[in-house]
DNA sequence: TAGCCATGTGAGATCGATCTCATATCGGCC
DNA sequence: GGCCGATATGAGATCGATCTCACATGGCTA
């Protein structure tokens, strides 16, 4: 009966053994209990032991919200990728989470879905949550007052995959321009001159850089830029299919296609097949960003690979250093990319 | 000079316009300011206006940590998938996030990586963060005292993809046993009798159910169970490759393979190709869980598809109802699966 | 023995928002 | 004219952990 009564009490009081309870159980003040549990200041050995035992017995766990109110910060880092469904960002999410957890932080993931307005709101929302820092792939290269503002207020921010103009933040990028240039160089070397580009919203930093690489390469080879060969699409398989079809339903169609991310590459694959165009006989294809199934398709897809395994861990480390109070000037790390030649490029047919 | 001084002050004071500042600016007490901003109780029209204007002018945003301390809860929902890199869980993460944001909640994603101990720690960690609820894919079907305990304390929990024994929680599942049975039925109908199964850790609920479906189908067709035809692997492409190779390097190898999730299906594809076995001539293949590239491969892969677009939204809705105070008995929703016949199954060759 | 430091402990303030309760003012009604 | 209720506002308590400060001891030195 007694046991049942206690059980019910537990249930009713719901959650929350507080420091006060522990202090009462150990017959000391809250201050002393706190000292014993967090080992600072003076506490008698015997007292400390009593407190710790009481805490154990009651199953005490500090309320992190209360701690956060006092310290001004939750042990949470916010991650704002462009789209968590993109394997690139999902992989980074995983790596960040592993790294941050080692240091007692949780990762709060909120996808901006490539919408500046949503990015702004999410950032605002996380700010009012007093998260400790941000790891962010800015949706826009230019429209980012909100990010500059946050940085100005001293919030620890690490930008990944993309930079924001004028932002004084640590950044982790890849060499988009160089990678794109190398892709187009490679296609030109293989005899292509009508090379289509399928890219995402021009607001996005990587899209700009990859476009620049495309343009520079063409220019270097004396090939005139044909705007009609540049397709724009959102970064989803579905939208990429439509955009690809638009690019290839025209007279004098391109002999090669360069897609700027893995979801688009997949969309292009599907679209080309549905149009009865075979790779690489009818169209050569190179994608930016490698993906698991690139070696499953027939032919296997040639890609410009990013060192994805290094981005998350480095970003996490940079952020942790900032959280630890590092004051140095912002650091920008730009990883090289690597062309992986498989079977999706050949010389164009003579027509 | 004056302006510069103010700028510097802003920088130094760092963050935080508080309610107190707003109240002071509007020349009212904190209580009145709170009433005006949250519109409750009596406030004079003119006063309210003054407060709101002051708040706007100062850029006031309520500190959610302070609110949480008082209310006991942060507007955060915790999501603990088995692995955020698995497209299945990534897709659900996306759907949950969209749905929850509509209701003012953020989603905190913490992957358990199929480790019970890690799941326990993460749950504990989120609990001390006072998150409002949990959406969880339990790592183990049986070892889940921590989940039962949490549920007993009245924490809102929705289980997805998997159930935890004895847990009185809302759950959203698919018909794993029926789906698996149907897959094997289909293979048997196509003349297969030596059907291999590649599944993940037997601790996992879906693995158990899918195994049961496999066994029941064989039994129904009078085929004796051969344990050596059952391979176990973690749910990653790499591990699945190895496990597949193990299954197929033996005399009298299986004529068909059933893989229990999309990453394993991809691993099996790679492994079979590397062994020079062609699909479906040498081996028929069916996977549980559809994936984008299943139609890109040659041949396209026959799969048992899950209604993935419905799982996240329903789970979010169930959780929101609980957060709103719904008291009804736990609800279990089990979606049917659907066989999508493509080209990876044929009759086995006579040998 | 007076004085001082090292040690140990508790009362109360603090973080920011919210809520309860007390108080103040006004109009209207008997 | 005085009283009641509706309206309006503020003082202070609360959530839980932590920190500052003040206050006790006790032992030791001068």
mmCIF file of C-alpha atoms (C1' of nucleotides) in Angstrom, chain A residues 18-19 30 38 60 63 67 70, chain D residues 15-22:
data_model
loop_
_atom_site.group_PDB
_atom_site.id
_atom_site.type_symbol
_atom_site.label_atom_id
_atom_site.label_comp_id
_atom_site.label_asym_id
_atom_site.label_seq_id
_atom_site.Cartn_x
_atom_site.Cartn_y
_atom_site.Cartn_z
ATOM 1 C CA UNK A 18 15.236 19.716 -8.611
ATOM 2 C CA UNK A 19 18.345 20.837 -6.863
ATOM 3 C CA UNK A 30 20.912 24.734 -2.470
ATOM 4 C CA UNK A 38 29.629 20.858 -9.737
ATOM 5 C CA UNK A 60 18.593 14.167 -10.104
ATOM 6 C CA UNK A 63 17.529 21.323 -15.727
ATOM 7 C CA UNK A 67 21.153 26.595 -16.624
ATOM 8 C CA UNK A 70 21.468 31.840 -16.262
ATOM 9 C "C1'" DC D 15 10.400 28.600 -12.553
ATOM 10 C "C1'" DG D 16 15.694 26.018 -11.359
ATOM 11 C "C1'" DA D 17 20.534 26.592 -11.211
ATOM 12 C "C1'" DT D 18 24.303 29.297 -9.975
ATOM 13 C "C1'" DC D 19 26.983 32.917 -7.909
ATOM 14 C "C1'" DT D 20 28.150 36.542 -4.664
ATOM 15 C "C1'" DC D 21 28.539 37.860 -0.304
ATOM 16 C "C1'" DA D 22 28.267 37.498 4.517
#
